[in-house]
Tab-separated table of C-alpha atoms in Angstrom:
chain	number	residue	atom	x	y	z
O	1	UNK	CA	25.967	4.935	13.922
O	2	UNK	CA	24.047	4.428	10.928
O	3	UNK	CA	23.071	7.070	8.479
O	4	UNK	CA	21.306	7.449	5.508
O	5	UNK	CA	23.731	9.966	3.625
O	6	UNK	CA	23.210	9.320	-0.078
O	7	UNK	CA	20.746	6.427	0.495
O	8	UNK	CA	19.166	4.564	-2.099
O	9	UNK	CA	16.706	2.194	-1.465
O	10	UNK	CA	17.852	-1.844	-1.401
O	11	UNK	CA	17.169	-3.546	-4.788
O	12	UNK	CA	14.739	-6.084	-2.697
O	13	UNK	CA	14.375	-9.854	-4.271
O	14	UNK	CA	11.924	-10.919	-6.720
O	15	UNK	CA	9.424	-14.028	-6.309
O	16	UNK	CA	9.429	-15.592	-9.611
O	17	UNK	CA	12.508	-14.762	-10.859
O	18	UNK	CA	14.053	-11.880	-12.585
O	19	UNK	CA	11.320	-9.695	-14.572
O	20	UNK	CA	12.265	-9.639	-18.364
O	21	UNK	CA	10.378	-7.349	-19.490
O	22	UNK	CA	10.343	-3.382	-20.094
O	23	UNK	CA	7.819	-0.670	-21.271
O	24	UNK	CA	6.233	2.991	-20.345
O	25	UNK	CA	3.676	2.874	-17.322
O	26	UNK	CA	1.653	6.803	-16.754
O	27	UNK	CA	2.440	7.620	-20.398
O	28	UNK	CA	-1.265	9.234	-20.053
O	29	UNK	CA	-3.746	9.099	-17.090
O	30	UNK	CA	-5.932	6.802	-18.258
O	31	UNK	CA	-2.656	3.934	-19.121
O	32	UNK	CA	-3.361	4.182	-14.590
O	33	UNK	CA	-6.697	3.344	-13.534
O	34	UNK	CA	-7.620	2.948	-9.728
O	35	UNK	CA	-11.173	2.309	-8.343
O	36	UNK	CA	-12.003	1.910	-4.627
O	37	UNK	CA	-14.487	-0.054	-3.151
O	38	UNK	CA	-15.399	0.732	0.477
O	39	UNK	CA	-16.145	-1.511	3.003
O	40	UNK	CA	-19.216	-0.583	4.171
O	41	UNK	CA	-22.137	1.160	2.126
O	42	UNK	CA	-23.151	4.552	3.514
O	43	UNK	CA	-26.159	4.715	4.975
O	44	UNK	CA	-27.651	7.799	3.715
O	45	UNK	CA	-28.233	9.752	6.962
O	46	UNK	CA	-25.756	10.871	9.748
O	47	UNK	CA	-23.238	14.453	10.027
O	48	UNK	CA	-21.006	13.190	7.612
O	49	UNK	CA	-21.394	14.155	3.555
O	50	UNK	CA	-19.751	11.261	1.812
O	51	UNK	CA	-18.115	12.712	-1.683
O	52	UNK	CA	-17.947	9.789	-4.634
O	53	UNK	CA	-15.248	11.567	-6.970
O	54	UNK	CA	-13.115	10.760	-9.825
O	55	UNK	CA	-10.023	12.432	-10.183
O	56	UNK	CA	-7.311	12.923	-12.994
O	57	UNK	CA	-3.833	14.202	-12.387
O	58	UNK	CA	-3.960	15.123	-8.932
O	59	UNK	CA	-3.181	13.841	-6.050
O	60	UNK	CA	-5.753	12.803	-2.537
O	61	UNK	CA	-4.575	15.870	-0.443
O	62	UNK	CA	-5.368	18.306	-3.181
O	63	UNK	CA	-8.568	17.025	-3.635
O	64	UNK	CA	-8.957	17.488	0.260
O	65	UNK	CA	-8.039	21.304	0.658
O	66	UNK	CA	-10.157	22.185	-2.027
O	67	UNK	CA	-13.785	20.431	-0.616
O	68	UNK	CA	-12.420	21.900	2.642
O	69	UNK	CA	-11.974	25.390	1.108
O	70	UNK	CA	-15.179	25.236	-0.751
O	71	UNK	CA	-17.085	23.651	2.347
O	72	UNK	CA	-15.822	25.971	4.619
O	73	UNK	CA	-14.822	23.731	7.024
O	74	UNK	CA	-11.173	22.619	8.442
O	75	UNK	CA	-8.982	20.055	6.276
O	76	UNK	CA	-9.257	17.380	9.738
O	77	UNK	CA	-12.960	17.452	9.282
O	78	UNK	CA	-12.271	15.874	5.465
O	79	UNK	CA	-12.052	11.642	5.414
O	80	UNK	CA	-10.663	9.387	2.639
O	81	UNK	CA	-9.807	5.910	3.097
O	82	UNK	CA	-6.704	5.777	1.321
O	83	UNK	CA	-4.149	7.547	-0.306
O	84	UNK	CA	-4.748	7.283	-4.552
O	85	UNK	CA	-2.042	8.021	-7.331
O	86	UNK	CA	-1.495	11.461	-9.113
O	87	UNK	CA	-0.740	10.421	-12.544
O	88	UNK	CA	-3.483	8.364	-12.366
O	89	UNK	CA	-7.689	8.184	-12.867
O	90	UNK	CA	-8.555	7.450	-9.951
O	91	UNK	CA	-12.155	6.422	-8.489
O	92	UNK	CA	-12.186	7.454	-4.131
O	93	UNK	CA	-14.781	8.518	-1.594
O	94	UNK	CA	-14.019	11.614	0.571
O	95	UNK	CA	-16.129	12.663	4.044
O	96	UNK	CA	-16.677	16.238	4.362
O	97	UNK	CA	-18.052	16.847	8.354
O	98	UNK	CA	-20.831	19.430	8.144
O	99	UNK	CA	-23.509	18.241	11.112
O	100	UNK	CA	-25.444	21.520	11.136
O	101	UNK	CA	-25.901	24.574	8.949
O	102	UNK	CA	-26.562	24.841	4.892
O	103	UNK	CA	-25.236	22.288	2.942
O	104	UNK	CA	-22.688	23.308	0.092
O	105	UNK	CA	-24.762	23.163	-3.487
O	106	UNK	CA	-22.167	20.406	-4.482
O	107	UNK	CA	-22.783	21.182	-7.897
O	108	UNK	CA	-21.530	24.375	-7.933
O	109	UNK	CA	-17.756	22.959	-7.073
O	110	UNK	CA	-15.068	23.327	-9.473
O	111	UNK	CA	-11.277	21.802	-8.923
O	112	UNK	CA	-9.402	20.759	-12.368
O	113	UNK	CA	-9.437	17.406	-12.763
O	114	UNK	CA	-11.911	16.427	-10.137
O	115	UNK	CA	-15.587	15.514	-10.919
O	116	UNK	CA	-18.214	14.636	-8.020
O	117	UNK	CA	-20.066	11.228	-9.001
O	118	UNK	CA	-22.345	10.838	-6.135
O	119	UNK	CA	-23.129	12.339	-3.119
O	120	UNK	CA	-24.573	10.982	0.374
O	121	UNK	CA	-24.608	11.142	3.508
O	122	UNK	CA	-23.051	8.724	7.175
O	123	UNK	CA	-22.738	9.056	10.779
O	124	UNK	CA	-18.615	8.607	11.018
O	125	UNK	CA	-16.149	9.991	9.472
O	126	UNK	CA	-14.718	8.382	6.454
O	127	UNK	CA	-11.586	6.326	8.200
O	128	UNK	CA	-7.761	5.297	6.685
O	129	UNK	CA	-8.003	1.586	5.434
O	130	UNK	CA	-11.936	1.218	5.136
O	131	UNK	CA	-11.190	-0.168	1.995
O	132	UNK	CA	-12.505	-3.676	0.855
O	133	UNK	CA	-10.170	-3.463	-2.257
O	134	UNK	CA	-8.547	-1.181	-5.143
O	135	UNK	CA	-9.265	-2.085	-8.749
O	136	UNK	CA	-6.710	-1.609	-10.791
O	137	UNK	CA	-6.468	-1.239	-14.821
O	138	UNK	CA	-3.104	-0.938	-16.090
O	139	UNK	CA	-1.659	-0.399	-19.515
O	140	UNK	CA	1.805	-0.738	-20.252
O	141	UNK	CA	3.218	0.838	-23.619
O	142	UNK	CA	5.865	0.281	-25.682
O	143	UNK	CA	6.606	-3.178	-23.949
O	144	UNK	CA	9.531	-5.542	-24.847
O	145	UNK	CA	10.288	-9.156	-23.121
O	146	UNK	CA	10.053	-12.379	-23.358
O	147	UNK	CA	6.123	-13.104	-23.758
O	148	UNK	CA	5.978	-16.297	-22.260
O	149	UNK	CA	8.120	-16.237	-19.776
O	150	UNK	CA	6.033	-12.942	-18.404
O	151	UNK	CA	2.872	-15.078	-19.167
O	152	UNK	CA	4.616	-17.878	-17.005
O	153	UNK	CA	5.044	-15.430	-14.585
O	154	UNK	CA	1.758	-13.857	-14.464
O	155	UNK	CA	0.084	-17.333	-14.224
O	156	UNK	CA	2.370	-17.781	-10.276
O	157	UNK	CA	0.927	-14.384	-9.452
O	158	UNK	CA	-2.790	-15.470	-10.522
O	159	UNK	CA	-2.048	-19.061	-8.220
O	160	UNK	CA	0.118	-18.129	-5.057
O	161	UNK	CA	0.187	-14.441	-5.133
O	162	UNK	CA	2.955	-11.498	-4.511
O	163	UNK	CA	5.262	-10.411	-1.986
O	164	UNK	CA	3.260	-8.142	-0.176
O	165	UNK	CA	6.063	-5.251	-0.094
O	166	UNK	CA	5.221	-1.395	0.370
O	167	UNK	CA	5.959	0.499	-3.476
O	168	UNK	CA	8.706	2.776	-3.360
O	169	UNK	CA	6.230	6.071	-3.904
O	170	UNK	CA	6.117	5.070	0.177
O	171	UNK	CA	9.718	6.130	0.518
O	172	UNK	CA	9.954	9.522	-1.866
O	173	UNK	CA	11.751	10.574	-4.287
O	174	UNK	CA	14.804	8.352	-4.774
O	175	UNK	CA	14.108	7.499	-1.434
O	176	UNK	CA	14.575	10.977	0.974
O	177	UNK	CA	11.376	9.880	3.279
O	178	UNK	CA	13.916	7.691	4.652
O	179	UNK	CA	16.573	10.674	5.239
O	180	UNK	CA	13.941	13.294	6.729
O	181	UNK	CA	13.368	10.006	8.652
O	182	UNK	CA	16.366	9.327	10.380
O	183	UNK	CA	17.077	12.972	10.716
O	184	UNK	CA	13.952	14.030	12.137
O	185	UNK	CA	14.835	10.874	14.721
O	186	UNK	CA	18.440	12.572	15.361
O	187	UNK	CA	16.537	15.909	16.986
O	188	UNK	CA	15.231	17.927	13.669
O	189	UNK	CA	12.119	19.323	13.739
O	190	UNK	CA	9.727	18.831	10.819
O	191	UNK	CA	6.422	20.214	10.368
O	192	UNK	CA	3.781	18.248	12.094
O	193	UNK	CA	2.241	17.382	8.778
O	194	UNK	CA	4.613	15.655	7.323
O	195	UNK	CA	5.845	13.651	10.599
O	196	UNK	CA	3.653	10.469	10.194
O	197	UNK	CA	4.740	10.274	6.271
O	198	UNK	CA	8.110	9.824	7.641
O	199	UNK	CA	7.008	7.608	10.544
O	200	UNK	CA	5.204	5.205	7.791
O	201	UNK	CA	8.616	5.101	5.944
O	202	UNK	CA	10.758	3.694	8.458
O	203	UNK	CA	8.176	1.277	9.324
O	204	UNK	CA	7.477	0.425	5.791
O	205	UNK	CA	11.009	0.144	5.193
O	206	UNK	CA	11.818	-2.259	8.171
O	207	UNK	CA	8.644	-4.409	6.811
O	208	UNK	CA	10.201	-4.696	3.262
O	209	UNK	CA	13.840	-5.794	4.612
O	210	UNK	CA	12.126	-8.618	6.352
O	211	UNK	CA	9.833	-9.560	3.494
O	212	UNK	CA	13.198	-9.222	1.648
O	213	UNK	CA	15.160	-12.114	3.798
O	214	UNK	CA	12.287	-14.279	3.846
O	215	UNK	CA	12.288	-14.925	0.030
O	216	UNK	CA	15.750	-15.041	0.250
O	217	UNK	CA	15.691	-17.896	1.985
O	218	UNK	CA	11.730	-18.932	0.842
O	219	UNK	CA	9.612	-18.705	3.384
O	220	UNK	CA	7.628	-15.339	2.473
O	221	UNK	CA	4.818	-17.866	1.489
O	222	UNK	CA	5.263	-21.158	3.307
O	223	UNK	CA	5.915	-20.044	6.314
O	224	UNK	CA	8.029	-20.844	9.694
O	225	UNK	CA	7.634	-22.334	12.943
O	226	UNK	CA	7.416	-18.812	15.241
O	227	UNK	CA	5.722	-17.302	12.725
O	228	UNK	CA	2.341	-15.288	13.186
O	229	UNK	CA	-0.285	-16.144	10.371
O	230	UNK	CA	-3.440	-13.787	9.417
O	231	UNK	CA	-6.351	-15.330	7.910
O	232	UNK	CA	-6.724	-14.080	4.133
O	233	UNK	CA	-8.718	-10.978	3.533
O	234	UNK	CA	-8.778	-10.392	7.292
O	235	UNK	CA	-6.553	-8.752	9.888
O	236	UNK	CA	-7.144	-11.277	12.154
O	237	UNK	CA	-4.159	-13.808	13.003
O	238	UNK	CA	-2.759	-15.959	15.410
O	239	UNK	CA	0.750	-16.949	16.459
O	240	UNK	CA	1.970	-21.006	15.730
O	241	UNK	CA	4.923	-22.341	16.915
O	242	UNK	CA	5.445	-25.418	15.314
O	243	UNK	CA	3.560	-25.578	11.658
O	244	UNK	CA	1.689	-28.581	11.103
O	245	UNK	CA	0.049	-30.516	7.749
O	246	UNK	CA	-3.213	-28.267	8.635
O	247	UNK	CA	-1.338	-24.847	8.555
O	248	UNK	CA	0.853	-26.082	5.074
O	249	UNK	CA	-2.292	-26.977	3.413
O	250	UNK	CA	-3.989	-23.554	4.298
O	251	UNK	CA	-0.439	-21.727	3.206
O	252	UNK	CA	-0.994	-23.888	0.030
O	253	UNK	CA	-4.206	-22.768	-0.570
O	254	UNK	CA	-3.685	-19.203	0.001
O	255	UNK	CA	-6.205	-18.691	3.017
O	256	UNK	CA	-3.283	-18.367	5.178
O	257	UNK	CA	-0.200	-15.605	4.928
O	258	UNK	CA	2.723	-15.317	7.598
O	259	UNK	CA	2.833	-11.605	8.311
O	260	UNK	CA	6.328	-9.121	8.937
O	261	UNK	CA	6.399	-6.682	11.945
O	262	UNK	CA	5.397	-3.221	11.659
O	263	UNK	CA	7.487	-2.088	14.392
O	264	UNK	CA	6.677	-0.071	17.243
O	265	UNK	CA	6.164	-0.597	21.189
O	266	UNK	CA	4.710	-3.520	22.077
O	267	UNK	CA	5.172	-7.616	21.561
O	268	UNK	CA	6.076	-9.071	18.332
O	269	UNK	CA	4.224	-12.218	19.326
O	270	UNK	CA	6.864	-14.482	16.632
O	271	UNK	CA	9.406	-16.854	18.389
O	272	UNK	CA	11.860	-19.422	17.393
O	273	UNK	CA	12.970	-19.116	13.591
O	274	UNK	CA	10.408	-16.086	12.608
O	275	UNK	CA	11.253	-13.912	15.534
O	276	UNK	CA	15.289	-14.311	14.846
O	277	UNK	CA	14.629	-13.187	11.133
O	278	UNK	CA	12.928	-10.072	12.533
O	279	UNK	CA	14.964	-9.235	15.050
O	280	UNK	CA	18.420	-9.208	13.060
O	281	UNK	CA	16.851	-6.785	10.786
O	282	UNK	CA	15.794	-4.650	13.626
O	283	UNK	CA	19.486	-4.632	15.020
O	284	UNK	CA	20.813	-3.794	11.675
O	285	UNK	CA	18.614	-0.244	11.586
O	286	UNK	CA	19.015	0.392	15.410
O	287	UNK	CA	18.683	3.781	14.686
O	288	UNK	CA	14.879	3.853	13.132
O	289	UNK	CA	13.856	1.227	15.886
O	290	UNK	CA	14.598	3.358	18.540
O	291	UNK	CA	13.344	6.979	16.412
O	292	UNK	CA	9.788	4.978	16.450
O	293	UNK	CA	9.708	3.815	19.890
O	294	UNK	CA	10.574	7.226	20.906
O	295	UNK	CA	7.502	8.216	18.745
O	296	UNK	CA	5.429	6.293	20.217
O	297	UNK	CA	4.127	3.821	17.628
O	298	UNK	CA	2.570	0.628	18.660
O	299	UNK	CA	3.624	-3.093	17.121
O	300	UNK	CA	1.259	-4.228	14.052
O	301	UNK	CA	1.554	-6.992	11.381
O	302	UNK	CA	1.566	-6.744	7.948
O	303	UNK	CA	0.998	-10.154	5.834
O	304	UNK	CA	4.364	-11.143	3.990
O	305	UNK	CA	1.592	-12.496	0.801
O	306	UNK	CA	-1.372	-10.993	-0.557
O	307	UNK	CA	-3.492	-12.208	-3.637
O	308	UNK	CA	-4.053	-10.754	-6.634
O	309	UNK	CA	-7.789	-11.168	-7.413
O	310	UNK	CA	-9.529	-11.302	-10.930
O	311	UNK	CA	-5.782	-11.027	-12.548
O	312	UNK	CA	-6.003	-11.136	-16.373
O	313	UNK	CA	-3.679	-10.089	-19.355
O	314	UNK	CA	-3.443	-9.044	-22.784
O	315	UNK	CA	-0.844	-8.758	-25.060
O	316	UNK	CA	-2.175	-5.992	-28.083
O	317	UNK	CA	-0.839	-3.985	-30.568
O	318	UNK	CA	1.044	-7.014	-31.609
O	319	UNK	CA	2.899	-7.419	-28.816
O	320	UNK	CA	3.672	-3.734	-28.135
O	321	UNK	CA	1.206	-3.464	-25.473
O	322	UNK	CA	0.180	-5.077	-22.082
O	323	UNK	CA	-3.198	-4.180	-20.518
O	324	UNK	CA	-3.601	-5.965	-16.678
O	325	UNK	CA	-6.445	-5.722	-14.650
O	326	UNK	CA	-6.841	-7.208	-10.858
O	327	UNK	CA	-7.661	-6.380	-7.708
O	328	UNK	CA	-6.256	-5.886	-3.968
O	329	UNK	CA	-7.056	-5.213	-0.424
O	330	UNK	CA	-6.112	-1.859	0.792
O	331	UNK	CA	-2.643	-0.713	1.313
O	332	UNK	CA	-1.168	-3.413	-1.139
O	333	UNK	CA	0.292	-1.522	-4.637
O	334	UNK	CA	0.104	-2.019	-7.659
O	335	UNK	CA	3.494	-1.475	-8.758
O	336	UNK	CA	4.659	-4.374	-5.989
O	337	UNK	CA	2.522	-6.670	-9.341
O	338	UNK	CA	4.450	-4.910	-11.989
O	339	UNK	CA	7.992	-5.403	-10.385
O	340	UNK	CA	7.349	-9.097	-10.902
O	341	UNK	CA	7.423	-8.867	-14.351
O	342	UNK	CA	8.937	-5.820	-15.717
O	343	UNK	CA	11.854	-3.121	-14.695
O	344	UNK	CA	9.751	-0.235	-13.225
């Protein structure tokens, strides 16, 4: 039976070869920069207080105990649509729901490092994932490599995009989301709180082993007859069993990306050469299938690709210094760009 006594997380395969290059990310907050954009605009009326706040330092769920402290209100009735960095400045919209009564003089709150930008109002509840995309500005300090062989690199990102795996923040520190996992699984109990983080990490982990064996044997980007393609910048898909000059051209041209399962109950919708990658991953780690089937999660897909939009570079400092900026749909990371290229 497997276990995950002193676990450490897989060194999983790189796209364009081995990263040369080293440096200091989070030296300060500001060497992290995150912006949301949401994908919708609030429409100024409705039960729901929509927050626009910067943050520095701390993490989302701080952030969201202290508007629900200061609002009164329970920490379910506060929405964000993602989860942002601590060491980090980070740009996110929070929903406070307050349908009836006074109206908190938002002015008068005070949390270290948090500052309130903006303030309207919708009629839902901010949801997980109602992202269109995360802007990122990065500076790395101190960095050493080879410059144009990480310029080389850069330039494949910019074209045909990353490996779309989940960051290792997803797993814990040195990796014990993956432990609780399996042992909440064998019977523990853990506080309700905390279940779906663990729940995310086996999943997440599954996803990255098969994202992991299909550039092994390179067909995270081109595809495979089975496979199940979604449409770039969409969740919508469809499965193909034979790939055709059509479907290369679109994988070519990065409007198409064959997705990874995201296990749970339900069909995987792959067959032939796709479905047998998945599946031999999911008999290796028996054990966290069957903890989230028992859980009840339900069968998603994850694209194996995504594309890093607006990607630039500069070298500064002379040389000591890299400063990246790009964008990505939600629930992509960052640091899934900066493995490419440097030891993180």
């Amino acid at each position: 039976m497997m276990t995950f006594d002193n676990f450490t997380l897989p060194h999983w395969p790189h796209t364009y070869g081995s990263p040369n290059g080293k440096g200091n990310i989070r030296t300060v907050p500001a060497d992290f920069i995150v912006k949301e954009t949401l994908a919708f605009e609030p429409s100024g009326s409705g039960e729901h207080i929509f927050l626009h706040i910067e943050k520095t330092g701390e993490n989302t769920e701080y952030v969201a105990r202290q508007l629900a402290r200061f609002a009164n209100v329970r920490q379910r009735d506060i929405g964000y649509a993602g989860m942002k960095d601590r060491h980090a400045i980070t740009t996110q919209w929070f929903s406070v729901w307050l349908p009836k009564g006074d109206e908190p003089i938002w002015a008068n709150f005070s949390a270290e490092g948090v500052k309130i930008l903006g303030v309207t109002r919708h009629a839902r509840k901010l949801k997980r994932g109602a992202l269109a995309y995360n802007q990122f500005e990065l500076t790395v300090r101190q960095w050493q490599g080879d410059i144009d062989s990480t310029i080389a690199q850069l330039t494949s990102i910019k074209r045909h995009g990353i490996a779309n795996y989940y960051g290792t923040q997803r797993f814990g520190h040195q990796g014990q989301n993956m432990v609780k996992a399996l042992a909440m699984f064998n019977g523990e109990k853990v506080p309700r709180e905390q279940r779906s983080i663990y729940l995310s990490s086996a999943r997440s982990f599954l996803f990255n082993c098969i994202l992991a064996r299909r550039i092994d044997d390179n067909t995270w980007a081109t595809g495979l007859n089975g496979d199940v393609f979604m449409l770039d910048g969409s969740r919508s898909g469809f499965a193909c069993e034979q790939i055709d000059d059509i479907i290369r051209t679109r994988l070519d041209n990065n409007e198409l990306h064959p997705t990874g399962a995201l296990y749970g109950k339900g069909d995987l919708r792959t067959s032939i050469d796709a479905q047998r990658i998945e599946q031999s991953v999911f008999d290796e780690y028996e054990s966290l299938t069957r903890g989230l089937i028992a859980f009840g999660l339900e069968m998603d897909r994850r694209a194996l690709r995504v594309n890093v939009q607006d990607l630039t570079w500069n070298f500064g400092d002379e040389n000591t210094t890299l400063l990246l900026k790009f964008s990505l749909p939600a629930g992509s990371y960052a640091t899934a760009v900066l493995r490419e290229i440097m030891d993180v």
